[in-house]
């Protein structure tokens, strides 16, 4: 599923430093992978530039100036990430 600025992206990010289709998120066999699709600036996971990376609970990935946290488990309103 593409992530980017395009209205056609499955996950839309309002960040002018993000390409129209900056990266993809895919789920398979219980894992979620973020993969760079050649967007300007690339994709950083926990501060390291990657081409593709399986995400784990609490990982943060960056596209443009946007930081996105990947959290698993049940949703708890008001919960915070403990590191």
mmCIF file of N, CA and C in Angstrom:
data_model
loop_
_atom_site.group_PDB
_atom_site.id
_atom_site.type_symbol
_atom_site.label_atom_id
_atom_site.label_comp_id
_atom_site.label_asym_id
_atom_site.label_seq_id
_atom_site.Cartn_x
_atom_site.Cartn_y
_atom_site.Cartn_z
ATOM 1 N N UNK A 1 0.845 -1.166 0.000
ATOM 2 C CA UNK A 1 0.000 0.000 0.000
ATOM 3 C C UNK A 1 0.902 1.244 0.000
ATOM 4 N N UNK A 2 0.741 2.110 -0.987
ATOM 5 C CA UNK A 2 1.621 3.282 -1.070
ATOM 6 C C UNK A 2 1.325 4.340 -0.012
ATOM 7 N N UNK A 3 2.396 5.003 0.428
ATOM 8 C CA UNK A 3 2.312 6.112 1.355
ATOM 9 C C UNK A 3 2.961 7.306 0.670
ATOM 10 N N UNK A 4 2.289 8.449 0.673
ATOM 11 C CA UNK A 4 2.852 9.641 0.047
ATOM 12 C C UNK A 4 1.868 10.800 0.058
ATOM 13 N N UNK A 5 2.206 11.847 -0.727
ATOM 14 C CA UNK A 5 1.357 13.049 -0.785
ATOM 15 C C UNK A 5 0.185 12.903 -1.735
ATOM 16 N N UNK A 6 0.237 11.941 -2.641
ATOM 17 C CA UNK A 6 -0.801 11.798 -3.660
ATOM 18 C C UNK A 6 -2.159 11.465 -3.042
ATOM 19 N N UNK A 7 -3.222 12.049 -3.590
ATOM 20 C CA UNK A 7 -4.564 11.664 -3.129
ATOM 21 C C UNK A 7 -4.852 10.188 -3.394
ATOM 22 N N UNK A 8 -4.121 9.576 -4.325
ATOM 23 C CA UNK A 8 -4.313 8.160 -4.626
ATOM 24 C C UNK A 8 -3.548 7.234 -3.678
ATOM 25 N N UNK A 9 -2.663 7.784 -2.834
ATOM 26 C CA UNK A 9 -1.901 6.960 -1.893
ATOM 27 C C UNK A 9 -2.837 6.376 -0.837
ATOM 28 N N UNK A 10 -2.613 5.125 -0.479
ATOM 29 C CA UNK A 10 -3.434 4.486 0.557
ATOM 30 C C UNK A 10 -3.266 5.197 1.894
ATOM 31 N N UNK A 11 -2.035 5.668 2.168
ATOM 32 C CA UNK A 11 -1.735 6.416 3.386
ATOM 33 C C UNK A 11 -1.194 7.769 2.951
ATOM 34 N N UNK A 12 -1.949 8.821 3.194
ATOM 35 C CA UNK A 12 -1.595 10.159 2.715
ATOM 36 C C UNK A 12 -0.890 10.947 3.809
ATOM 37 N N UNK A 13 0.232 11.587 3.422
ATOM 38 C CA UNK A 13 1.025 12.400 4.343
ATOM 39 C C UNK A 13 1.089 13.813 3.778
ATOM 40 N N UNK A 14 0.684 14.785 4.568
ATOM 41 C CA UNK A 14 0.695 16.180 4.145
ATOM 42 C C UNK A 14 2.038 16.804 4.538
ATOM 43 N N UNK A 15 3.059 16.528 3.725
ATOM 44 C CA UNK A 15 4.428 16.983 3.987
ATOM 45 C C UNK A 15 5.064 17.230 2.622
ATOM 46 N N UNK A 16 5.421 18.481 2.338
ATOM 47 C CA UNK A 16 5.957 18.827 1.017
ATOM 48 C C UNK A 16 7.293 18.152 0.716
ATOM 49 N N UNK A 17 7.950 17.588 1.714
ATOM 50 C CA UNK A 17 9.207 16.876 1.482
ATOM 51 C C UNK A 17 8.982 15.393 1.179
ATOM 52 N N UNK A 18 7.735 14.985 1.185
ATOM 53 C CA UNK A 18 7.377 13.604 0.870
ATOM 54 C C UNK A 18 6.940 13.536 -0.593
ATOM 55 N N UNK A 19 7.440 12.520 -1.301
ATOM 56 C CA UNK A 19 7.067 12.326 -2.705
ATOM 57 C C UNK A 19 5.610 11.877 -2.807
ATOM 58 N N UNK A 20 5.069 11.966 -4.013
ATOM 59 C CA UNK A 20 3.676 11.545 -4.219
ATOM 60 C C UNK A 20 3.463 10.091 -3.786
ATOM 61 N N UNK A 21 4.383 9.217 -4.120
ATOM 62 C CA UNK A 21 4.372 7.813 -3.694
ATOM 63 C C UNK A 21 5.760 7.521 -3.128
ATOM 64 N N UNK A 22 5.979 7.866 -1.878
ATOM 65 C CA UNK A 22 7.308 7.881 -1.260
ATOM 66 C C UNK A 22 7.802 6.490 -0.872
ATOM 67 N N UNK A 23 6.901 5.685 -0.319
ATOM 68 C CA UNK A 23 7.265 4.329 0.106
ATOM 69 C C UNK A 23 6.009 3.471 0.116
ATOM 70 N N UNK A 24 6.204 2.196 0.406
ATOM 71 C CA UNK A 24 5.059 1.298 0.532
ATOM 72 C C UNK A 24 5.076 0.640 1.906
ATOM 73 N N UNK A 25 3.898 0.276 2.365
ATOM 74 C CA UNK A 25 3.734 -0.526 3.573
ATOM 75 C C UNK A 25 3.035 -1.810 3.154
ATOM 76 N N UNK A 26 3.622 -2.940 3.512
ATOM 77 C CA UNK A 26 3.000 -4.213 3.150
ATOM 78 C C UNK A 26 2.970 -5.136 4.359
ATOM 79 N N UNK A 27 1.906 -5.900 4.466
ATOM 80 C CA UNK A 27 1.740 -6.855 5.564
ATOM 81 C C UNK A 27 1.726 -8.263 4.986
ATOM 82 N N UNK A 28 2.551 -9.122 5.597
ATOM 83 C CA UNK A 28 2.608 -10.512 5.144
ATOM 84 C C UNK A 28 3.080 -11.391 6.294
ATOM 85 N N UNK A 29 2.380 -12.478 6.517
ATOM 86 C CA UNK A 29 2.748 -13.450 7.555
ATOM 87 C C UNK A 29 2.961 -12.808 8.924
ATOM 88 N N UNK A 30 2.103 -11.851 9.277
ATOM 89 C CA UNK A 30 2.165 -11.241 10.589
ATOM 90 C C UNK A 30 3.216 -10.159 10.761
ATOM 91 N N UNK A 31 3.878 -9.769 9.662
ATOM 92 C CA UNK A 31 4.864 -8.689 9.747
ATOM 93 C C UNK A 31 4.461 -7.554 8.822
ATOM 94 N N UNK A 32 4.936 -6.353 9.136
ATOM 95 C CA UNK A 32 4.706 -5.183 8.299
ATOM 96 C C UNK A 32 6.076 -4.664 7.862
ATOM 97 N N UNK A 33 6.215 -4.429 6.553
ATOM 98 C CA UNK A 33 7.473 -3.948 5.980
ATOM 99 C C UNK A 33 7.258 -2.592 5.345
ATOM 100 N N UNK A 34 8.177 -1.651 5.606
ATOM 101 C CA UNK A 34 8.200 -0.371 4.910
ATOM 102 C C UNK A 34 9.308 -0.476 3.872
ATOM 103 N N UNK A 35 9.022 -0.029 2.639
ATOM 104 C CA UNK A 35 10.000 -0.112 1.556
ATOM 105 C C UNK A 35 10.052 1.204 0.797
ATOM 106 N N UNK A 36 11.259 1.696 0.589
ATOM 107 C CA UNK A 36 11.502 2.930 -0.157
ATOM 108 C C UNK A 36 11.166 2.693 -1.629
ATOM 109 N N UNK A 37 10.456 3.638 -2.233
ATOM 110 C CA UNK A 37 10.152 3.545 -3.664
ATOM 111 C C UNK A 37 10.900 4.611 -4.452
ATOM 112 N N UNK A 38 11.990 5.110 -3.863
ATOM 113 C CA UNK A 38 12.798 6.110 -4.557
ATOM 114 C C UNK A 38 12.423 7.537 -4.207
ATOM 115 N N UNK A 39 11.685 7.725 -3.132
ATOM 116 C CA UNK A 39 11.294 9.067 -2.717
ATOM 117 C C UNK A 39 12.508 9.899 -2.324
ATOM 118 N N UNK A 40 12.437 11.185 -2.575
ATOM 119 C CA UNK A 40 13.528 12.099 -2.215
ATOM 120 C C UNK A 40 13.801 11.988 -0.718
ATOM 121 N N UNK A 41 15.051 11.809 -0.359
ATOM 122 C CA UNK A 41 15.405 11.703 1.054
ATOM 123 C C UNK A 41 15.283 10.306 1.607
ATOM 124 N N UNK A 42 14.622 9.409 0.897
ATOM 125 C CA UNK A 42 14.519 8.027 1.332
ATOM 126 C C UNK A 42 13.637 7.822 2.538
ATOM 127 N N UNK A 43 13.843 6.673 3.165
ATOM 128 C CA UNK A 43 13.093 6.262 4.356
ATOM 129 C C UNK A 43 14.102 5.939 5.446
ATOM 130 N N UNK A 44 13.875 6.472 6.623
ATOM 131 C CA UNK A 44 14.721 6.158 7.770
ATOM 132 C C UNK A 44 13.895 5.396 8.792
ATOM 133 N N UNK A 45 14.431 4.291 9.291
ATOM 134 C CA UNK A 45 13.797 3.535 10.364
ATOM 135 C C UNK A 45 14.711 3.645 11.576
ATOM 136 N N UNK A 46 14.177 4.197 12.642
ATOM 137 C CA UNK A 46 14.950 4.422 13.869
ATOM 138 C C UNK A 46 16.248 5.171 13.572
ATOM 139 N N UNK A 47 16.182 6.116 12.613
ATOM 140 C CA UNK A 47 17.312 6.975 12.292
ATOM 141 C C UNK A 47 18.262 6.455 11.235
ATOM 142 N N UNK A 48 18.082 5.205 10.769
ATOM 143 C CA UNK A 48 18.970 4.621 9.766
ATOM 144 C C UNK A 48 18.252 4.527 8.416
ATOM 145 N N UNK A 49 18.934 4.956 7.345
ATOM 146 C CA UNK A 49 18.346 4.897 6.014
ATOM 147 C C UNK A 49 18.252 3.435 5.564
ATOM 148 N N UNK A 50 17.083 3.059 5.037
ATOM 149 C CA UNK A 50 16.842 1.679 4.618
ATOM 150 C C UNK A 50 16.198 1.647 3.229
ATOM 151 N N UNK A 51 16.370 0.536 2.550
ATOM 152 C CA UNK A 51 15.621 0.271 1.322
ATOM 153 C C UNK A 51 14.317 -0.439 1.657
ATOM 154 N N UNK A 52 14.405 -1.392 2.593
ATOM 155 C CA UNK A 52 13.223 -2.109 3.085
ATOM 156 C C UNK A 52 13.539 -2.602 4.485
ATOM 157 N N UNK A 53 12.522 -2.569 5.358
ATOM 158 C CA UNK A 53 12.750 -2.963 6.747
ATOM 159 C C UNK A 53 11.451 -3.483 7.345
ATOM 160 N N UNK A 54 11.527 -4.647 7.988
ATOM 161 C CA UNK A 54 10.394 -5.142 8.761
ATOM 162 C C UNK A 54 10.301 -4.279 10.009
ATOM 163 N N UNK A 55 9.096 -3.811 10.306
ATOM 164 C CA UNK A 55 8.885 -2.945 11.462
ATOM 165 C C UNK A 55 8.516 -3.767 12.691
ATOM 166 N N UNK A 56 9.044 -3.354 13.830
ATOM 167 C CA UNK A 56 8.706 -3.963 15.108
ATOM 168 C C UNK A 56 8.008 -2.948 15.990
ATOM 169 N N UNK A 57 7.325 -3.429 17.014
ATOM 170 C CA UNK A 57 6.604 -2.546 17.931
ATOM 171 C C UNK A 57 7.522 -1.442 18.444
ATOM 172 N N UNK A 58 7.079 -0.205 18.315
ATOM 173 C CA UNK A 58 7.829 0.936 18.808
ATOM 174 C C UNK A 58 8.801 1.541 17.814
ATOM 175 N N UNK A 59 8.992 0.892 16.649
ATOM 176 C CA UNK A 59 9.865 1.478 15.627
ATOM 177 C C UNK A 59 9.259 2.782 15.127
ATOM 178 N N UNK A 60 10.125 3.703 14.742
ATOM 179 C CA UNK A 60 9.706 4.957 14.143
ATOM 180 C C UNK A 60 10.335 5.058 12.776
ATOM 181 N N UNK A 61 9.512 5.381 11.767
ATOM 182 C CA UNK A 61 10.104 5.624 10.452
ATOM 183 C C UNK A 61 9.808 7.049 10.028
ATOM 184 N N UNK A 62 10.746 7.592 9.247
ATOM 185 C CA UNK A 62 10.666 8.980 8.826
ATOM 186 C C UNK A 62 10.641 9.064 7.315
ATOM 187 N N UNK A 63 9.691 9.862 6.820
ATOM 188 C CA UNK A 63 9.622 10.244 5.408
ATOM 189 C C UNK A 63 9.498 11.762 5.400
ATOM 190 N N UNK A 64 10.340 12.422 4.614
ATOM 191 C CA UNK A 64 10.348 13.881 4.657
ATOM 192 C C UNK A 64 10.619 14.339 6.074
ATOM 193 N N UNK A 65 9.782 15.227 6.583
ATOM 194 C CA UNK A 65 9.917 15.698 7.967
ATOM 195 C C UNK A 65 8.919 15.016 8.897
ATOM 196 N N UNK A 66 8.228 14.003 8.389
ATOM 197 C CA UNK A 66 7.194 13.321 9.172
ATOM 198 C C UNK A 66 7.749 12.070 9.840
ATOM 199 N N UNK A 67 7.517 11.958 11.149
ATOM 200 C CA UNK A 67 7.888 10.777 11.920
ATOM 201 C C UNK A 67 6.624 9.974 12.199
ATOM 202 N N UNK A 68 6.690 8.683 11.919
ATOM 203 C CA UNK A 68 5.528 7.818 12.086
ATOM 204 C C UNK A 68 5.931 6.656 12.987
ATOM 205 N N UNK A 69 5.189 6.447 14.063
ATOM 206 C CA UNK A 69 5.473 5.354 14.996
ATOM 207 C C UNK A 69 4.630 4.142 14.634
ATOM 208 N N UNK A 70 5.257 2.974 14.677
ATOM 209 C CA UNK A 70 4.567 1.719 14.420
ATOM 210 C C UNK A 70 4.331 1.030 15.757
ATOM 211 N N UNK A 71 3.070 0.896 16.119
ATOM 212 C CA UNK A 71 2.702 0.288 17.389
ATOM 213 C C UNK A 71 1.797 -0.903 17.140
ATOM 214 N N UNK A 72 2.009 -1.975 17.875
ATOM 215 C CA UNK A 72 1.183 -3.173 17.742
ATOM 216 C C UNK A 72 0.459 -3.415 19.051
ATOM 217 N N UNK A 73 -0.534 -4.272 19.004
ATOM 218 C CA UNK A 73 -1.280 -4.603 20.210
ATOM 219 C C UNK A 73 -2.597 -3.863 20.255
ATOM 220 N N UNK A 74 -3.337 -4.092 21.318
ATOM 221 C CA UNK A 74 -4.652 -3.452 21.433
ATOM 222 C C UNK A 74 -4.520 -1.944 21.624
ATOM 223 N N UNK A 75 -5.470 -1.225 21.084
ATOM 224 C CA UNK A 75 -5.510 0.234 21.219
ATOM 225 C C UNK A 75 -5.962 0.602 22.627
ATOM 226 N N UNK A 76 -5.200 1.461 23.274
ATOM 227 C CA UNK A 76 -5.558 1.952 24.596
ATOM 228 C C UNK A 76 -5.567 3.474 24.555
ATOM 229 N N UNK A 77 -6.744 4.095 24.589
ATOM 230 C CA UNK A 77 -6.801 5.555 24.552
ATOM 231 C C UNK A 77 -5.940 6.175 25.643
ATOM 232 N N UNK A 78 -5.163 7.187 25.263
ATOM 233 C CA UNK A 78 -4.345 7.901 26.230
ATOM 234 C C UNK A 78 -3.031 7.218 26.573
ATOM 235 N N UNK A 79 -2.773 6.042 25.988
ATOM 236 C CA UNK A 79 -1.529 5.329 26.288
ATOM 237 C C UNK A 79 -0.347 6.047 25.641
ATOM 238 N N UNK A 80 0.814 5.910 26.249
ATOM 239 C CA UNK A 80 2.040 6.473 25.681
ATOM 240 C C UNK A 80 3.044 5.359 25.467
ATOM 241 N N UNK A 81 3.948 5.595 24.528
ATOM 242 C CA UNK A 81 4.996 4.626 24.236
ATOM 243 C C UNK A 81 6.081 4.730 25.289
ATOM 244 N N UNK A 82 6.395 3.625 25.918
ATOM 245 C CA UNK A 82 7.465 3.582 26.918
ATOM 246 C C UNK A 82 8.687 2.957 26.269
ATOM 247 N N UNK A 83 9.855 3.596 26.402
ATOM 248 C CA UNK A 83 11.057 3.092 25.734
ATOM 249 C C UNK A 83 12.043 2.580 26.619
#
